[in-house]
Coordinates of C-alpha atoms in Angstrom, one line a residue:
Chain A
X1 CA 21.1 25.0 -41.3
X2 CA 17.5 25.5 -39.5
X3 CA 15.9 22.2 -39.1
X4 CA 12.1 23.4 -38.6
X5 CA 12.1 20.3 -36.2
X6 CA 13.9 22.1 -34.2
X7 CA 11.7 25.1 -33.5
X8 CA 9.0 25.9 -30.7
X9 CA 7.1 22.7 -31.7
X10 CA 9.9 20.5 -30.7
X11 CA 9.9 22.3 -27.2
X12 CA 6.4 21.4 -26.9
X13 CA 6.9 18.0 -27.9
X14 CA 9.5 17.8 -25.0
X15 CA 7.3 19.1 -22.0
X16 CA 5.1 17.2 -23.3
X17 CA 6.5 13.6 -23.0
X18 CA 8.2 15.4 -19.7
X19 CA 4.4 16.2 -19.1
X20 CA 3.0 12.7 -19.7
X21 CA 6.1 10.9 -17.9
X22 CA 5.8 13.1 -14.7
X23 CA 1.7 12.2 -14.6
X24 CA 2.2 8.9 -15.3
X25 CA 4.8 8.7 -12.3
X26 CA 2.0 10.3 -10.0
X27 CA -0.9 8.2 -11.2
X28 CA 1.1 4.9 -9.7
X29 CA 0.9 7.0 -6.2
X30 CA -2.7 8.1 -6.9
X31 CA -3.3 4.5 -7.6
X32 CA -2.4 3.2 -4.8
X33 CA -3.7 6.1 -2.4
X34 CA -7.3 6.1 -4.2
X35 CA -7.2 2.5 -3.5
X36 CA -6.7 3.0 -0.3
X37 CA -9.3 5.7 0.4
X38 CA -12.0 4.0 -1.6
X39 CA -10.8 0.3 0.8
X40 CA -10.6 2.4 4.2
X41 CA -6.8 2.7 4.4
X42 CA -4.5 5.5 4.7
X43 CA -2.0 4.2 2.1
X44 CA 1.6 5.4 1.1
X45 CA 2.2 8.2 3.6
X46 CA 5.8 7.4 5.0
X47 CA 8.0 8.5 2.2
X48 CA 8.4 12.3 2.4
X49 CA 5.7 14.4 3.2
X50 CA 2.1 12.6 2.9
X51 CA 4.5 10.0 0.8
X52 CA 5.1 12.3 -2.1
X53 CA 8.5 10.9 -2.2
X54 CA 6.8 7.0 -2.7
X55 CA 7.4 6.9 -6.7
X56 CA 10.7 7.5 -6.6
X57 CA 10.8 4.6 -3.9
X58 CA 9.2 3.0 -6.1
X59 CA 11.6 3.4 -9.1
X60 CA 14.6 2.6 -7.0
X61 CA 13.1 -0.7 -6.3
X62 CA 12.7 -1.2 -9.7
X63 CA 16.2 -0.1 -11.2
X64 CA 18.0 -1.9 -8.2
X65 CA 16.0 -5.3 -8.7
X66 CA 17.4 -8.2 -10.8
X67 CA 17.7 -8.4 -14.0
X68 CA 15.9 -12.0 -15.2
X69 CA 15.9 -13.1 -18.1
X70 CA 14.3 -16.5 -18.9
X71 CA 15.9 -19.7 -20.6
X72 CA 14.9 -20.1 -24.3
X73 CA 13.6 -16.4 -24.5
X74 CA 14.3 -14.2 -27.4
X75 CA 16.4 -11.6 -25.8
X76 CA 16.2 -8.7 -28.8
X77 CA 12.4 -9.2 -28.6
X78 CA 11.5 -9.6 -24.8
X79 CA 13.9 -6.6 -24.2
X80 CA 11.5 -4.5 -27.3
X81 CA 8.1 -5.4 -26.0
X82 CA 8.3 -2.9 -23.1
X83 CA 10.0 -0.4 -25.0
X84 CA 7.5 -0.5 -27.8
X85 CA 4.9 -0.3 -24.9
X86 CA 6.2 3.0 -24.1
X87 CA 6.9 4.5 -27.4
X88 CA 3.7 3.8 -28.2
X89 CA 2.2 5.2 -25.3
X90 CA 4.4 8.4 -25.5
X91 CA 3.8 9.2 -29.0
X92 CA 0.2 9.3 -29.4
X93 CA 0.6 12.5 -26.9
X94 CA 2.2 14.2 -29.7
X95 CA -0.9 15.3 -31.4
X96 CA -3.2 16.3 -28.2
X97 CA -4.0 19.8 -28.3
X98 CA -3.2 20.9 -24.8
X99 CA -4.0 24.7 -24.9
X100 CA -5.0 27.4 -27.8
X101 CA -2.9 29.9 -28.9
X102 CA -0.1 31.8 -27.5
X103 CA 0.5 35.2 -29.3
X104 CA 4.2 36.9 -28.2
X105 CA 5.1 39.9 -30.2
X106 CA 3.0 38.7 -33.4
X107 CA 4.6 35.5 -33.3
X108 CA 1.3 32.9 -32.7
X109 CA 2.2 28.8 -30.5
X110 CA 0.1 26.8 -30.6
X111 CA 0.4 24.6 -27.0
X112 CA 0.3 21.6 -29.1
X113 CA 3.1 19.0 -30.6
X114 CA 2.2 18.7 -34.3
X115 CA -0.8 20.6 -35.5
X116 CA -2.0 17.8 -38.5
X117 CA -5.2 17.3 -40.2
X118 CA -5.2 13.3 -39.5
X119 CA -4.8 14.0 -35.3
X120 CA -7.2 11.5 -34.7
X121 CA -6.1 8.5 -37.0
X122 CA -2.5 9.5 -35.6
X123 CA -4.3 8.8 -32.3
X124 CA -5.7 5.6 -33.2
X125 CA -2.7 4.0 -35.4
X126 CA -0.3 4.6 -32.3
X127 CA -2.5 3.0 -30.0
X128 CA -3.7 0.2 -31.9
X129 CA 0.2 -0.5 -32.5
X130 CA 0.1 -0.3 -29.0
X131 CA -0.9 -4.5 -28.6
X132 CA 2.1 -5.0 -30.2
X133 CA 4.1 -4.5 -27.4
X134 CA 2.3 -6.7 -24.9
X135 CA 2.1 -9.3 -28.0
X136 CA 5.6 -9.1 -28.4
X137 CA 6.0 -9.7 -24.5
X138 CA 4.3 -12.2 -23.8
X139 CA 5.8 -14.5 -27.2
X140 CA 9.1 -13.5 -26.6
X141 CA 8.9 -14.6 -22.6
X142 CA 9.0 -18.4 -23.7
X143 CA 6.1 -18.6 -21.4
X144 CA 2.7 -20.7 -22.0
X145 CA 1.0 -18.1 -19.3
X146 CA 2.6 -15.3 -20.6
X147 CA 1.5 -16.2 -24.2
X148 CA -2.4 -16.3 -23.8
X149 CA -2.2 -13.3 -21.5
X150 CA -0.4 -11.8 -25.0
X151 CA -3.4 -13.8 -26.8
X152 CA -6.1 -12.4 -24.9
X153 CA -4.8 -9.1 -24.8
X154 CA -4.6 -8.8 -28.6
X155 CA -7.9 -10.5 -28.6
X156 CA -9.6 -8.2 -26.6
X157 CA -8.0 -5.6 -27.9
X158 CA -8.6 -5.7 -31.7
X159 CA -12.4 -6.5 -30.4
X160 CA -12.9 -3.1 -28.5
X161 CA -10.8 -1.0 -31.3
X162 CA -13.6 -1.7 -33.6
X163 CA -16.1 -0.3 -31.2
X164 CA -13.9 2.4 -30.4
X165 CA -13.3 3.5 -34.2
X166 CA -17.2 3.3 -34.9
X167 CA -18.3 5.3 -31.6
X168 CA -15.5 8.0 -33.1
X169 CA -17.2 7.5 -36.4
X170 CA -20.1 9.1 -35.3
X171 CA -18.1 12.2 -33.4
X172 CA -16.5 12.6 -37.3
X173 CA -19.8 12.9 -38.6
X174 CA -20.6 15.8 -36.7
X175 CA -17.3 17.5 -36.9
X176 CA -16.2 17.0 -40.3
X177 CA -12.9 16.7 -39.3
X178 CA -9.8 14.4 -37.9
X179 CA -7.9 17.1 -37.0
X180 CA -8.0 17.4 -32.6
X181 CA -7.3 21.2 -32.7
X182 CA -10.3 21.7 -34.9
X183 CA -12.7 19.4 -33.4
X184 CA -12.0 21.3 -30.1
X185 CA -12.8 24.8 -31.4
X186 CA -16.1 23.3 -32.7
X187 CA -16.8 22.7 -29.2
X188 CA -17.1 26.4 -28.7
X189 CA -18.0 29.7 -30.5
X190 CA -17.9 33.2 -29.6
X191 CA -21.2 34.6 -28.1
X192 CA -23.0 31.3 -28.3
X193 CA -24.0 28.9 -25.9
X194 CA -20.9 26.1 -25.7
X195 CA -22.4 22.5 -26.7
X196 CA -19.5 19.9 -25.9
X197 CA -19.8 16.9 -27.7
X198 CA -21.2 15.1 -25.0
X199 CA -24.7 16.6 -25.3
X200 CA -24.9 15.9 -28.7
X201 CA -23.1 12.2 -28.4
X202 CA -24.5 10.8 -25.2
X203 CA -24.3 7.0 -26.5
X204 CA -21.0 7.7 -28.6
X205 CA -19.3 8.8 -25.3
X206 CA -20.2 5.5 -23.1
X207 CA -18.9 3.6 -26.1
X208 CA -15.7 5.3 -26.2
X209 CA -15.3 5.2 -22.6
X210 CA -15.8 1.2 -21.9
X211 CA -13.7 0.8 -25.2
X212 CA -11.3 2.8 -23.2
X213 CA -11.1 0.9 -20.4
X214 CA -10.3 -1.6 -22.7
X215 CA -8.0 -0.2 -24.7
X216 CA -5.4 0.8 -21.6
X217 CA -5.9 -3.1 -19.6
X218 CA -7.9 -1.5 -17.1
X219 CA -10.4 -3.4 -14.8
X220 CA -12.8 -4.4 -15.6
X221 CA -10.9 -5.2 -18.9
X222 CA -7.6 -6.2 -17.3
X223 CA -7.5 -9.6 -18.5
X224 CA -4.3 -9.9 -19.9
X225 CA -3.0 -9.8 -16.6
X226 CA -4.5 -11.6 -14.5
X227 CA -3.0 -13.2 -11.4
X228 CA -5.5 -15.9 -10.4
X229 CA -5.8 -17.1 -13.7
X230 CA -2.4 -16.2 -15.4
X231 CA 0.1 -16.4 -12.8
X232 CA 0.6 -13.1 -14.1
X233 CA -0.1 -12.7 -17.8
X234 CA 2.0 -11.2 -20.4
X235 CA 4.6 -9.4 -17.8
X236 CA 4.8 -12.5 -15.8
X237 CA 8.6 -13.3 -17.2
X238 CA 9.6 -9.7 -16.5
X239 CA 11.5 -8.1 -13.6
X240 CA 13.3 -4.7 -12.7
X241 CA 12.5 -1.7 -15.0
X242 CA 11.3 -4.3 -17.8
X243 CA 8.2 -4.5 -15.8
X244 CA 8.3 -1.0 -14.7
X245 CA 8.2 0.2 -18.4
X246 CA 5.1 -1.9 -18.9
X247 CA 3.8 -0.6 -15.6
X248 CA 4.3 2.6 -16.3
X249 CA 3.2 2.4 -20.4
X250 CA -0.4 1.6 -18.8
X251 CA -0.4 5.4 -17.0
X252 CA 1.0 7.4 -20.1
X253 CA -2.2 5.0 -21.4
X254 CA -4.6 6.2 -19.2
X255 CA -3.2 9.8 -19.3
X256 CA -3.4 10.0 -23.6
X257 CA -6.7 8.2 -23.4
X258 CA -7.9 10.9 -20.9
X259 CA -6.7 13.5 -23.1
X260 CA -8.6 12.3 -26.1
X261 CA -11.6 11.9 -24.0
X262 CA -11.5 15.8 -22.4
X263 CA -10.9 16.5 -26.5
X264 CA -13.0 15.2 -28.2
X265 CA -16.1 14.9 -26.1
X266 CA -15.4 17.3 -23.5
X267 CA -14.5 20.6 -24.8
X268 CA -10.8 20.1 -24.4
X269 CA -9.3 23.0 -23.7
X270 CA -12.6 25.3 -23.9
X271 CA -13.9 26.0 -20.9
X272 CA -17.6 28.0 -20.3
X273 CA -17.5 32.1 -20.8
X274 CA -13.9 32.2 -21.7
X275 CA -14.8 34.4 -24.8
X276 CA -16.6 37.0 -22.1
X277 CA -13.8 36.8 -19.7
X278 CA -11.4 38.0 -22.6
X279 CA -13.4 40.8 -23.4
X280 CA -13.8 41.8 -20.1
X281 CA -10.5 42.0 -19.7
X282 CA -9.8 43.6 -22.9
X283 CA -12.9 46.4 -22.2
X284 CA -13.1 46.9 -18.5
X285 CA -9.0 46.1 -17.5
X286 CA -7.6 47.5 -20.4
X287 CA -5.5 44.7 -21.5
X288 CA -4.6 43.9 -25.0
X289 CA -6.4 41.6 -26.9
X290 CA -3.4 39.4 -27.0
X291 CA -2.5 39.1 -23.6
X292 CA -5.9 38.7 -22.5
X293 CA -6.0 35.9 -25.2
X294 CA -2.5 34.5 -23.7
X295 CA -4.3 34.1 -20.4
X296 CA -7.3 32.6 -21.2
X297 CA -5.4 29.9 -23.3
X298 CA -3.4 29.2 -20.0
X299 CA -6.6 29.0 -18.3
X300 CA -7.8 26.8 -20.7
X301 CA -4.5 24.5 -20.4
X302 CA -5.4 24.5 -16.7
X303 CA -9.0 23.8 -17.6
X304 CA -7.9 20.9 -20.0
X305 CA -5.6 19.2 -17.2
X306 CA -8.6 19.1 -14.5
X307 CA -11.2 17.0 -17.2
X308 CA -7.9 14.8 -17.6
X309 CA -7.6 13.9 -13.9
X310 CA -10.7 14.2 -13.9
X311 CA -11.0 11.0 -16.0
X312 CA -7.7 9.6 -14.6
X313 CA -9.9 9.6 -10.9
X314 CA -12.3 8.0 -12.7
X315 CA -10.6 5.3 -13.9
X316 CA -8.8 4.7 -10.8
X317 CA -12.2 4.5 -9.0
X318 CA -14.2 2.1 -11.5
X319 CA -10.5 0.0 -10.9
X320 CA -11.4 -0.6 -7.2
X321 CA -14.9 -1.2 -7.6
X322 CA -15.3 -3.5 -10.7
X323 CA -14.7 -7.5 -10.6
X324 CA -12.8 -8.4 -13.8
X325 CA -15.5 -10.1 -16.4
X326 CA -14.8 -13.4 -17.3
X327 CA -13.0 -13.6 -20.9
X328 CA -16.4 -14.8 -22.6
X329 CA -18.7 -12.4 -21.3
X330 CA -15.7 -9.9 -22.3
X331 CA -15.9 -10.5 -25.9
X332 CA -20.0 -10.9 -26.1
X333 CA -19.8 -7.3 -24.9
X334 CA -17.6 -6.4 -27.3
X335 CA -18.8 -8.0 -30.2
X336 CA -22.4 -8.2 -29.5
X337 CA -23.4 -5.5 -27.7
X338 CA -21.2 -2.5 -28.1
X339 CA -20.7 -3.1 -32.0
X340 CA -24.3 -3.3 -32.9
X341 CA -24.7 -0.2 -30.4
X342 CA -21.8 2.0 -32.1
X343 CA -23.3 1.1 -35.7
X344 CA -27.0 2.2 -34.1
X345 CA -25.3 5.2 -32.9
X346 CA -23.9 6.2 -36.1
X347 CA -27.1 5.6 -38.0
X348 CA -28.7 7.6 -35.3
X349 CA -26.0 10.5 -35.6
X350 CA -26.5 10.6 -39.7
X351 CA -30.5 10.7 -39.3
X352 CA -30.5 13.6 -36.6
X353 CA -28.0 15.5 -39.1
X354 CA -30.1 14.3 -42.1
X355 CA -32.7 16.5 -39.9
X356 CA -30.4 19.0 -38.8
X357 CA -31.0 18.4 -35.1
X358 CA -27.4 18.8 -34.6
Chain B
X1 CA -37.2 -34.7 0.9
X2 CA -38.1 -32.0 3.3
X3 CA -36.1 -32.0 6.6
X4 CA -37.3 -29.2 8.0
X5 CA -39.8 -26.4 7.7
X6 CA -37.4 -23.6 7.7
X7 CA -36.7 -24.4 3.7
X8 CA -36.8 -21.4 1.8
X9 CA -37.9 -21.6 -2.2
X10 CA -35.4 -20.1 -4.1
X11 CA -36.7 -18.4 -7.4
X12 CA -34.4 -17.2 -10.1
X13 CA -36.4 -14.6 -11.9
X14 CA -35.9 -13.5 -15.5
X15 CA -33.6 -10.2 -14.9
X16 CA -35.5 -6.9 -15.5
X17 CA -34.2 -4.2 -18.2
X18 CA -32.2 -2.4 -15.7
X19 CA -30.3 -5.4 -14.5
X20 CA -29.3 -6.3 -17.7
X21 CA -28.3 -3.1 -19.0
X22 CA -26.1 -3.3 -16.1
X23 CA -24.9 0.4 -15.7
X24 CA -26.9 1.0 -13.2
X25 CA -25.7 -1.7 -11.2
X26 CA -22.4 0.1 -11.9
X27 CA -23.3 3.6 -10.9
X28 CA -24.4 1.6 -7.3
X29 CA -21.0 0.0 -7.4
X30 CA -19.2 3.7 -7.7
X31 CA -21.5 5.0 -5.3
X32 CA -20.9 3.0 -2.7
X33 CA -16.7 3.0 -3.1
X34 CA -17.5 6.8 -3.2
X35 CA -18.9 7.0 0.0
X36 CA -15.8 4.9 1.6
X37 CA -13.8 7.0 -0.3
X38 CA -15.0 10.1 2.3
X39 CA -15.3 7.4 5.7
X40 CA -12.8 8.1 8.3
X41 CA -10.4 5.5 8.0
X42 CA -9.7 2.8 10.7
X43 CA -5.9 2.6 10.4
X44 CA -3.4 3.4 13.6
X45 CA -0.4 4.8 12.5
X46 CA 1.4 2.4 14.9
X47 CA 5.0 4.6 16.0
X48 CA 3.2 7.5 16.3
X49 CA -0.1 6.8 17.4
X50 CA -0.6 2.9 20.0
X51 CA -3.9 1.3 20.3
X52 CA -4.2 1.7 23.7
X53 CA -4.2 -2.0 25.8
X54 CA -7.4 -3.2 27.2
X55 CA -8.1 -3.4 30.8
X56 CA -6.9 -7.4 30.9
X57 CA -3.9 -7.1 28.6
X58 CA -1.3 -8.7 30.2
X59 CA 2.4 -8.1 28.8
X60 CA 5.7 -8.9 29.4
X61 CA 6.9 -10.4 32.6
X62 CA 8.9 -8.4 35.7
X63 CA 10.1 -9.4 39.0
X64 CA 8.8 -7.0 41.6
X65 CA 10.5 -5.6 44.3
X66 CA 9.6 -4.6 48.0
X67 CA 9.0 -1.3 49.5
X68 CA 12.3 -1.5 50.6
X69 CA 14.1 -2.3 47.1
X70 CA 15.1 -5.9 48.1
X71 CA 14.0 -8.6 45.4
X72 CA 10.5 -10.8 46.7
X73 CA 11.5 -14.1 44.8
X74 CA 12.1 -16.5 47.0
X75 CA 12.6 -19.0 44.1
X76 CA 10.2 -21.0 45.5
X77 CA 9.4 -22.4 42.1
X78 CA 5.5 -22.1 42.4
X79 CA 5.4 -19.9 39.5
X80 CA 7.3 -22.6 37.4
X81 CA 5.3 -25.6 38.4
X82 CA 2.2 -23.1 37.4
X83 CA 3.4 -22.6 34.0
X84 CA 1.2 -24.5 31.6
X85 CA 3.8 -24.2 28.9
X86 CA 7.0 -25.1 30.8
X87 CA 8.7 -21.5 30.1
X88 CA 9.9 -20.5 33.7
X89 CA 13.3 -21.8 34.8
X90 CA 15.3 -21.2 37.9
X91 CA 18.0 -21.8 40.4
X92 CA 17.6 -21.0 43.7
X93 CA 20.3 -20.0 46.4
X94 CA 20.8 -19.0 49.9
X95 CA 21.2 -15.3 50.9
X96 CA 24.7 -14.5 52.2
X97 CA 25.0 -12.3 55.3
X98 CA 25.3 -8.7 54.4
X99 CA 22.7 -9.5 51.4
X100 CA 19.4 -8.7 53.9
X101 CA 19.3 -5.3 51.7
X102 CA 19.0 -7.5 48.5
X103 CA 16.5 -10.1 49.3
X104 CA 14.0 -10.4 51.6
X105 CA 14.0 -13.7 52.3
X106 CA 16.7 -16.6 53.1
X107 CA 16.6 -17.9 49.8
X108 CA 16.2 -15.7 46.5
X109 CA 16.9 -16.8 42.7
X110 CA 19.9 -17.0 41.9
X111 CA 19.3 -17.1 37.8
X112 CA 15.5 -16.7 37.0
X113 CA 14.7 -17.2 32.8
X114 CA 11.3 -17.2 30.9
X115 CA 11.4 -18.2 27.9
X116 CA 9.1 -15.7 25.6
X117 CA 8.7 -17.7 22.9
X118 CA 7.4 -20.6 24.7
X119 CA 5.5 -17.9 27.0
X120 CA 1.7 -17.6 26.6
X121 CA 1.2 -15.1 28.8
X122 CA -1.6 -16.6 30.4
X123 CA -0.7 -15.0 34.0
X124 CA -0.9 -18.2 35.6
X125 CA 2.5 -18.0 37.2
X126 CA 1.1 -14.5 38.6
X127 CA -1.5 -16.3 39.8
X128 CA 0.5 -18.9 41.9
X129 CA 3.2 -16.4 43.2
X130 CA 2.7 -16.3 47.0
X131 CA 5.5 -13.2 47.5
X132 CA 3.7 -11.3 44.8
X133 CA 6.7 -10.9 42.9
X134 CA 6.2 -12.3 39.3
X135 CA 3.9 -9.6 37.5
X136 CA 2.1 -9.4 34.0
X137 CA 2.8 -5.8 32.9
X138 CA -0.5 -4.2 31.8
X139 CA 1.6 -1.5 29.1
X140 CA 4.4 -3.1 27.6
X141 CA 5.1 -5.9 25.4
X142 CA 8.4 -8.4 24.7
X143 CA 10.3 -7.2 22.0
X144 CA 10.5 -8.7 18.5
X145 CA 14.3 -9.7 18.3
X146 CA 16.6 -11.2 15.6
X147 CA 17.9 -13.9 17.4
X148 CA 16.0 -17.0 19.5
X149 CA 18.3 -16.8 22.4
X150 CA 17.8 -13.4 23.1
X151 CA 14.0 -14.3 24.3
X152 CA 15.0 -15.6 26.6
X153 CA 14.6 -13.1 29.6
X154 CA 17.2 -13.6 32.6
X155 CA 17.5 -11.6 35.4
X156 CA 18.9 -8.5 34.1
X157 CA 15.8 -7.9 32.3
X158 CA 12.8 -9.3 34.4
X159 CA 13.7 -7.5 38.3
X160 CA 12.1 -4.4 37.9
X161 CA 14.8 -1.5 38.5
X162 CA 15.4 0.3 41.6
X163 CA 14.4 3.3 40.1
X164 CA 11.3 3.1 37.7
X165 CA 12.6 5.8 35.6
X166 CA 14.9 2.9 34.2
X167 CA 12.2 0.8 33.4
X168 CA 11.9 1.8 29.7
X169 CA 15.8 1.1 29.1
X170 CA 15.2 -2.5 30.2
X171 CA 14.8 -5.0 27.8
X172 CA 18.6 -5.1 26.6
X173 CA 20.7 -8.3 25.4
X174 CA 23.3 -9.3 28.1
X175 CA 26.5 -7.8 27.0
X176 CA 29.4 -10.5 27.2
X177 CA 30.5 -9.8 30.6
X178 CA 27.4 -9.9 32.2
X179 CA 26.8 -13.2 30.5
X180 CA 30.0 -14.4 32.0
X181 CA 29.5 -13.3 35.3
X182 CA 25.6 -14.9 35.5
X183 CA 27.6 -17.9 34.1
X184 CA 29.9 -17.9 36.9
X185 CA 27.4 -17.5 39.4
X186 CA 25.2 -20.6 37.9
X187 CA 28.0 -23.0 38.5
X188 CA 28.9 -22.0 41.6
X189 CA 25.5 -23.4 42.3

């Protein structure tokens, strides 16, 4: 019996979440050494060499710690929150385009997990279930603090999806298309100059990207946790790994969001002249057309991973710089500035097409 | 009510466009971290690389001896009554014949203490030592220990060593015999 889950795709899928996990375990030491650098300090550098070894400190800390859990909580559910944090957080990688095509012996890969038409609502309906997790944290610690850290997180989060869906509207309008593979190619053709979708969705982009920040708890959105405030917000019942998997949900976050970022407004896995560089290779080297296409789409792959920590630098950096905003001036952002601006953008988008600017 | 002339009128002025649009107040923000982000950084990786000790520093205590090896103390208890906080103890003794190549003068100490945790290290007791003996070490500091009894320094650890290549093994606990024998030697005075 051939399962055709079972095939190359699955393989992908694997390195993949390996991919994501491994990233995710590096961005808490990038973390804490950007913050460093950007405060003036040297930061983790005792653990192996230049403290390479400092995650896996880190996770030994957080296997070996207690296991707490609090009087009156509902144990099924505060053990599901952080799992459903990461599932969510893992899955939405599935559908990330992370290279082109791979051609061995007439058999064509595509460096991607599923290849679907509806990529980006797949995108969006993973993260969105995403709240649920921190929702289902924070109610199931038994914990007043812990429930309006839950509160504010869903809050805030439904409030920025709707900005986040309307600034993608707009990106939709251009591309015809939810599918991440094909929006990608768009972003470049053979013998023509390459227009990302930057250029052409200057507005769109800041949207996305403050919806972003958002979206993945990050300062200057990280309200739902917030220690001053919230003695520690919807995690603030949770210990050992518990934690860790919430933690640790918020990387793959940052990591999937980056992804979709490099994708959809950044070319993904295009890069400039690639379609020159192949035929170079192909007329001047003498390669065939297939190899020269297998190394470009690594190239590519390579190209893809630098926009996404790219991003993930970025993030880290606006994290150590920003103040968080106070949970008012949070949602009149949300609702009544970066709503009205997403809708102006999409009327904006459909007028230049209507004129066939873009 | 005006109290003095150096008042200054505070305004708050309507915020321009680029305020409120506040990214650029962001990209300021970023550039600023940025710039730290390349500064050299003002940590000292403490084992390997010390701060080196100002010119006054003075550190922990030792009890010097004379060109000849033989202990200065005389235990004349200046030092102690010099002590703002009340950290030097002794007992004095008389030297023994056959002890001239020990101590220089009649009477030397027979158990000397400071107590490092009420020490300030002020260098007061320096100060009031007429045998130059008691000396603030400009280099080296007291321990951190585990235990509260073992700050306090006897003997064994403040007489600097006949040979100065010992000096950085000083600093020890007593071990159990040499407890006993101090011991010993306390009540016989």
């Amino acid at each position: 019996m051939e399962l055709p889950a079972l095939g190359w795709q699955s393989i992908v899928i694997f390195v993949v979440f390996a991919l994501s996990l491994l990233i995710a375990t590096y961005c808490t030491y990038a973390e804490r050494v950007i913050a460093a650098f950007l405060q003036d300090r040297v930061g983790p550098d005792r653990a192996g060499p230049y403290g390479l070894a400092q995650p896996l400190a880190d996770a030994v800390k957080m296997f070996t710690k207690e296991e707490f859990f609090p009087g009156g909580a509902n144990k099924a559910l505060f053990v599901f929150g952080p799992c459903l944090a990461m599932i969510t957080a893992l899955m939405s990688s599935a559908v990330i385009p992370f290279g082109n095509i791979m051609n061995f012996g007439n058999n064509l890969f595509f460096l991607q997990g599923i290849e679907v038409n509806i990529g980006m609502l797949w995108v969006f309906g993973v993260v969105s279930l995403g709240v649920y997790g921190v929702m289902i944290g924070g109610w199931a610690s038994n914990n007043k603090f812990s429930l309006l850290g839950a509160i504010r997180a869903a809050s805030q989060n439904i409030s920025y999806e709707l900005a986040m869906g309307m600034a993608l509207i707009a990106v939709l309008m251009i591309s015809g298309t939810l599918s991440l593979r094909e929006i990608t190619l768009q972003q470049s053709a053979a013998g023509e100059w390459h227009v990302w979708n930057i250029v052409k969705q200057p507005l769109g982009f800041i949207i996305f990207l403050v919806c972003a920040f958002a979206e993945t708890n990050r300062t200057p959105f990280d309200l739902p946790e917030c220690e001053t405030e919230l003695v520690g917000g919807y995690h603030t019942e949770y210990s050992s790994m518990k934690l860790g998997l919430y933690l640790f949900s918020e990387y793959v976050n940052i990591f999937v969001v980056s992804a979709v970022m490099s994708v959809l407004y950044f070319g993904g896995f295009n890069f400039p002249f690639q379609y020159e560089l192949r035929d170079w290779f192909v007329s001047n080297q003498g390669w065939e057309l297939a190899s020269a296409q297998n190394l470009i789409t690594l190239l590519g792959t390579v190209g893809l991973f630098l926009k996404i920590f790219a991003f993930i630098f970025f993030f880290m950096w606006i994290r150590w710089t920003l103040p968080r905003f106070r949970y008012d001036q949070l949602m009149r952002l949300g609702w009544t500035i970066l709503i009205p601006l997403a809708v102006f953008n999409i009327i904006l988008t459909g007028g230049l097409i209507l004129f066939g600017v873009i | 009510m005006q109290l003095t002339n150096r008042a200054k009128k505070l305004e708050k002025k309507p915020m321009t466009l680029a305020e409120r649009a506040y990214l650029p107040a962001i990209f300021q923000g970023l550039s600023i971290t940025m710039r730290h982000f390349f500064m050299k950084k003002a940590t000292v990786r403490y084992p390997e690389e010390v701060r080196p000790f100002s010119n006054t520093f003075r550190g922990l205590h030792v009890l010097k001896r004379d060109e000849q090896g033989r202990e200065r103390c005389t235990a004349c208890g200046l030092c102690a009554v010099a002590c703002p906080a009340e950290a030097i103890t002794m007992v004095a003794g008389e030297r023994k014949k056959g002890e001239e190549g020990l101590y220089r003068e009649e009477k030397y100490a027979i158990s000397y203490e400071i107590n490092m945790l009420r020490c300030i290290f002020c260098g007061l007791c320096e100060e009031a030592c007429p045998k130059a003996a008691v000396y603030l070490q400009p280099d080296k500091m007291a321990p951190p220990r585990y235990e509260r009894d073992e700050f306090i320094y006897g003997k064994d650890r403040l007489v600097e060593p006949v040979s100065p290549d010992e000096r950085s093994v000083r600093g020890i606990q007593l071990t159990a015999d040499q407890a006993t024998t101090l011991r010993g030697k306390l009540q016989q005075a």
